[in-house]
Amino acid sequence: MTRLQAQDLTVDIAKTRILSNVSTEFVSGQLTGLIGPNGAGKSTLIRTLCNLLKPISGSVHLDGKAVSSYRRKDLARRLSYLPQGHIMHWPLEVERLVALGRLPHLGPMQSAGPDDQAVIDKVMARTEVEALRRRTADTLSGGERARVMLARALASETEVLLVDEPVASLDPYHQLHVMELLKGLARDGRLVVCVLHDLSLAARFCDHLILMRDGGLLAQGPTEEVLSEDNLNHAFSVRPLRGQHEEQSFVLPWARMPAHTNPHS
Amino acid sequence: MTGGASVAASPAGTRRFSALSVGGVMGWLALLILLLAAASLQIGYVGFPALDVIGAAFGVGDAKLVTIVQELRLPRTLLALLIGAAMGMSGAVLQGLLRNPLAEPQVLGITSAAGLGAVIAIYFGLARLFPYALPLCAMAGAGIVTGTLYAIVSRGSSGLTLILAGVAISGLCISLQSLAMNLSPNPWAVNEMIFWLLGSVKDRNFTDIALAGPFIGGGCSVLLLAGRALDALSLGEDAAQNLGFDLVRVRIMAIVGTSLAVGASVAVAGGISFIGLVVPHLLRPFIGHMPSRLLLPSALAGAALLLAADIFIRWFDVGTELQLGVVTSLLGAPFFLYLIFKMQGRFQ
């Protein structure tokens, strides 16, 4: 069982406090959604979890060992991070792009072998991008690009997968597709954390939710509990619409709260 | 390109030549270099039978011919190859590191800074005091500017800012070079500076190769080691770090490698520009955009291109022999302009 723990994280960026005293824990087999309004500190939390940002106090532990004390390659073999925006600076061939995920497993001058190729084929099949193998990245649609980048992260074969806004700017079909993939990975026993803006996707797919606001945690726990009326009012200043369909509950942000009750103003 | 703009899918997304292996491309380039080198050795004041000249390069045949070829023609040929390789590989690494297809030692002001370092060495007479002063000053100039450029990029500036910073740095270095010439009390020293800044591999000898060769070799070796990390950087800095790369180490390797290679080249041959810009672009249609796959082929193609340019200026007789740096600029600057037009709208 993999365990990723954050203890009393306080993070400053350019002398501005972004996170203060955040403590939480993630375990394998669960898809945890990180939700909250813009500027709540979701991306900062996720980047601190993968040791890209140094907290000014507090610590992140992966299986009892501080992430900052792992050797770079060792951490890279255990934890992969998919930044938001699906950055690709060069129009690489899709297969080569996915193969970049194997870099943590290769020596400095070693090139990818048949075992690596088998992993690459497997993750491309899982994310349904095999047909795009020889295409260059600049010719992909948004949905294709999102799945290719997910395949790249999966190619590292890590137990922990941290994903920042994987469905942003995707159409509904591709949003569902990516969420199903993430859910499936969690069902296979991985630890998956995902930043989301869409409350209905969070409600349907996530096992646990962490609700952030102003650099702190407003609520964390099972999805149903976190998406309470009070929490949504307080975090997003919206009144939700709730419903049931096919024995699953959904939440839609329905209306803004009146200005005098709006904690945002 | 950045992740923000997604391009509509096209069925013709694959590239025609991407199936070519790096090894195959390098084999063709090596063959081209051999042919160009053989051609380059033929050119001189006196014509000799072609095969005799090639034999003489290896020390076989008439003693006088061996001396002419080995002392006069071979150094020029080898130096053009060395410097072309240094410039080609530096360009490929800088484009990968800065993730900008316009990056190149000249465009970014690194060549001018190396030139300024060398001019300072000449101006203060350091070059006469001890032979390594000139290359060391040139490399220091290149190192300072490359480091400054990286500081600009790591603050998250756009590709456009980077190029503009390069223009500004280049302008500053050139005006400081002019200042040195302006203040120089000795017209002979001014002449030396100007000729040297125009860039040439004419009348060089094995001392020059011995001076620059180790630094260029060392610099290129350091640059080659950065290849993997440059691949990871295609996904952005966060993803590269998450894949296990130490970005500080990568930056230092790229800066040290570029400074050694470009600084040493400028120190013996003056301002030779745009090879590093052109070469990776010529190769990408054949071997794709993966930075590590471009490094060695860029060195070979740079060597071939610079030697071809040097053959051209010796063959193209306009009374006065053209300077190599002048010709590469004449070819490179329009190409730079073409790239800017091609990439319009890519910079945000």
mmCIF file of C-alpha atoms in Angstrom, chain B residues 148-271:
data_model
loop_
_atom_site.group_PDB
_atom_site.id
_atom_site.type_symbol
_atom_site.label_atom_id
_atom_site.label_comp_id
_atom_site.label_asym_id
_atom_site.label_seq_id
_atom_site.Cartn_x
_atom_site.Cartn_y
_atom_site.Cartn_z
ATOM 1 C CA THR B 148 22.463 35.746 -18.561
ATOM 2 C CA LEU B 149 20.186 34.387 -21.291
ATOM 3 C CA TYR B 150 19.303 31.394 -19.178
ATOM 4 C CA ALA B 151 18.436 33.677 -16.270
ATOM 5 C CA ILE B 152 16.050 35.507 -18.623
ATOM 6 C CA VAL B 153 14.424 32.263 -19.804
ATOM 7 C CA SER B 154 14.064 30.774 -16.335
ATOM 8 C CA ARG B 155 12.028 33.796 -15.271
ATOM 9 C CA GLY B 156 9.408 32.510 -17.656
ATOM 10 C CA SER B 157 9.953 35.015 -20.434
ATOM 11 C CA SER B 158 8.545 34.350 -23.867
ATOM 12 C CA GLY B 159 10.553 33.295 -26.884
ATOM 13 C CA LEU B 160 10.238 36.815 -28.237
ATOM 14 C CA THR B 161 11.766 38.339 -25.086
ATOM 15 C CA LEU B 162 14.679 35.965 -25.383
ATOM 16 C CA ILE B 163 15.408 36.899 -28.984
ATOM 17 C CA LEU B 164 15.075 40.602 -28.176
ATOM 18 C CA ALA B 165 17.437 40.175 -25.233
ATOM 19 C CA GLY B 166 19.875 38.511 -27.634
ATOM 20 C CA VAL B 167 19.574 41.469 -30.004
ATOM 21 C CA ALA B 168 20.246 43.886 -27.133
ATOM 22 C CA ILE B 169 23.219 41.899 -25.832
ATOM 23 C CA SER B 170 24.595 41.549 -29.331
ATOM 24 C CA GLY B 171 24.214 45.297 -29.866
ATOM 25 C CA LEU B 172 25.989 46.057 -26.600
ATOM 26 C CA CYS B 173 28.881 43.733 -27.391
ATOM 27 C CA ILE B 174 29.290 45.156 -30.877
ATOM 28 C CA SER B 175 29.278 48.725 -29.599
ATOM 29 C CA LEU B 176 31.881 47.832 -26.972
ATOM 30 C CA GLN B 177 33.976 46.274 -29.733
ATOM 31 C CA SER B 178 33.621 49.517 -31.696
ATOM 32 C CA LEU B 179 34.566 51.473 -28.588
ATOM 33 C CA ALA B 180 37.743 49.447 -28.257
ATOM 34 C CA MET B 181 38.593 50.168 -31.894
ATOM 35 C CA ASN B 182 37.701 53.831 -31.446
ATOM 36 C CA LEU B 183 39.993 54.195 -28.447
ATOM 37 C CA SER B 184 42.776 52.114 -29.851
ATOM 38 C CA PRO B 185 45.842 54.356 -30.336
ATOM 39 C CA ASN B 186 47.325 51.932 -32.823
ATOM 40 C CA PRO B 187 45.774 51.662 -36.310
ATOM 41 C CA TRP B 188 47.488 48.350 -36.815
ATOM 42 C CA ALA B 189 45.637 46.889 -33.810
ATOM 43 C CA VAL B 190 42.348 48.248 -35.218
ATOM 44 C CA ASN B 191 43.068 46.513 -38.485
ATOM 45 C CA GLU B 192 43.807 43.315 -36.619
ATOM 46 C CA MET B 193 40.512 43.525 -34.718
ATOM 47 C CA ILE B 194 38.417 44.239 -37.805
ATOM 48 C CA PHE B 195 39.921 41.471 -39.880
ATOM 49 C CA TRP B 196 39.601 39.095 -37.051
ATOM 50 C CA LEU B 197 35.950 39.992 -36.417
ATOM 51 C CA LEU B 198 35.017 39.357 -40.043
ATOM 52 C CA GLY B 199 35.747 35.705 -39.450
ATOM 53 C CA SER B 200 38.021 33.460 -41.469
ATOM 54 C CA VAL B 201 39.927 30.181 -41.400
ATOM 55 C CA LYS B 202 42.471 31.434 -43.946
ATOM 56 C CA ASP B 203 46.198 30.998 -43.243
ATOM 57 C CA ARG B 204 45.653 29.072 -40.041
ATOM 58 C CA ASN B 205 48.108 26.425 -38.888
ATOM 59 C CA PHE B 206 48.194 23.454 -36.583
ATOM 60 C CA THR B 207 48.939 25.725 -33.622
ATOM 61 C CA ASP B 208 45.455 27.176 -34.029
ATOM 62 C CA ILE B 209 43.963 23.710 -34.194
ATOM 63 C CA ALA B 210 45.911 22.681 -31.103
ATOM 64 C CA LEU B 211 44.609 25.788 -29.352
ATOM 65 C CA ALA B 212 40.935 25.428 -30.252
ATOM 66 C CA GLY B 213 40.610 21.680 -30.793
ATOM 67 C CA PRO B 214 40.696 20.515 -27.166
ATOM 68 C CA PHE B 215 38.201 23.166 -26.066
ATOM 69 C CA ILE B 216 35.850 22.431 -28.953
ATOM 70 C CA GLY B 217 36.164 18.685 -28.311
ATOM 71 C CA GLY B 218 35.589 19.144 -24.584
ATOM 72 C CA GLY B 219 32.692 21.528 -25.140
ATOM 73 C CA CYS B 220 30.970 19.203 -27.615
ATOM 74 C CA SER B 221 31.400 16.228 -25.239
ATOM 75 C CA VAL B 222 29.736 18.167 -22.448
ATOM 76 C CA LEU B 223 26.929 19.181 -24.818
ATOM 77 C CA LEU B 224 26.364 15.583 -25.913
ATOM 78 C CA LEU B 225 25.835 14.512 -22.303
ATOM 79 C CA ALA B 226 22.944 16.967 -22.033
ATOM 80 C CA GLY B 227 20.967 15.272 -24.830
ATOM 81 C CA ARG B 228 18.623 13.166 -22.721
ATOM 82 C CA ALA B 229 17.694 16.047 -20.496
ATOM 83 C CA LEU B 230 16.950 18.183 -23.556
ATOM 84 C CA ASP B 231 14.488 15.524 -24.701
ATOM 85 C CA ALA B 232 12.754 15.663 -21.327
ATOM 86 C CA LEU B 233 12.668 19.469 -21.547
ATOM 87 C CA SER B 234 10.415 19.143 -24.607
ATOM 88 C CA LEU B 235 7.687 18.530 -22.018
ATOM 89 C CA GLY B 236 8.522 21.669 -20.027
ATOM 90 C CA GLU B 237 10.696 22.198 -16.972
ATOM 91 C CA ASP B 238 8.369 20.675 -14.383
ATOM 92 C CA ALA B 239 7.915 17.467 -16.345
ATOM 93 C CA ALA B 240 11.665 17.249 -17.023
ATOM 94 C CA GLN B 241 12.405 17.526 -13.307
ATOM 95 C CA ASN B 242 9.733 14.974 -12.533
ATOM 96 C CA LEU B 243 11.417 12.602 -14.991
ATOM 97 C CA GLY B 244 14.487 12.717 -12.760
ATOM 98 C CA PHE B 245 16.662 15.426 -14.357
ATOM 99 C CA ASP B 246 18.540 18.025 -12.384
ATOM 100 C CA LEU B 247 17.822 21.201 -14.340
ATOM 101 C CA VAL B 248 20.592 23.197 -12.687
ATOM 102 C CA ARG B 249 23.085 20.594 -13.838
ATOM 103 C CA VAL B 250 21.651 20.591 -17.365
ATOM 104 C CA ARG B 251 21.856 24.378 -17.605
ATOM 105 C CA ILE B 252 25.435 24.386 -16.377
ATOM 106 C CA MET B 253 26.377 21.684 -18.868
ATOM 107 C CA ALA B 254 24.784 23.571 -21.753
ATOM 108 C CA ILE B 255 26.334 26.890 -20.729
ATOM 109 C CA VAL B 256 29.814 25.458 -20.146
ATOM 110 C CA GLY B 257 29.683 23.357 -23.317
ATOM 111 C CA THR B 258 28.486 26.246 -25.512
ATOM 112 C CA SER B 259 31.009 28.647 -24.020
ATOM 113 C CA LEU B 260 33.903 26.276 -24.590
ATOM 114 C CA ALA B 261 32.895 25.362 -28.138
ATOM 115 C CA VAL B 262 31.808 28.814 -29.342
ATOM 116 C CA GLY B 263 34.471 30.711 -27.401
ATOM 117 C CA ALA B 264 37.296 28.569 -28.763
ATOM 118 C CA SER B 265 35.907 28.794 -32.313
ATOM 119 C CA VAL B 266 35.632 32.569 -32.179
ATOM 120 C CA ALA B 267 39.089 32.778 -30.646
ATOM 121 C CA VAL B 268 40.783 31.214 -33.674
ATOM 122 C CA ALA B 269 38.418 32.124 -36.498
ATOM 123 C CA GLY B 270 36.611 35.304 -35.449
ATOM 124 C CA GLY B 271 32.926 35.931 -35.966
#
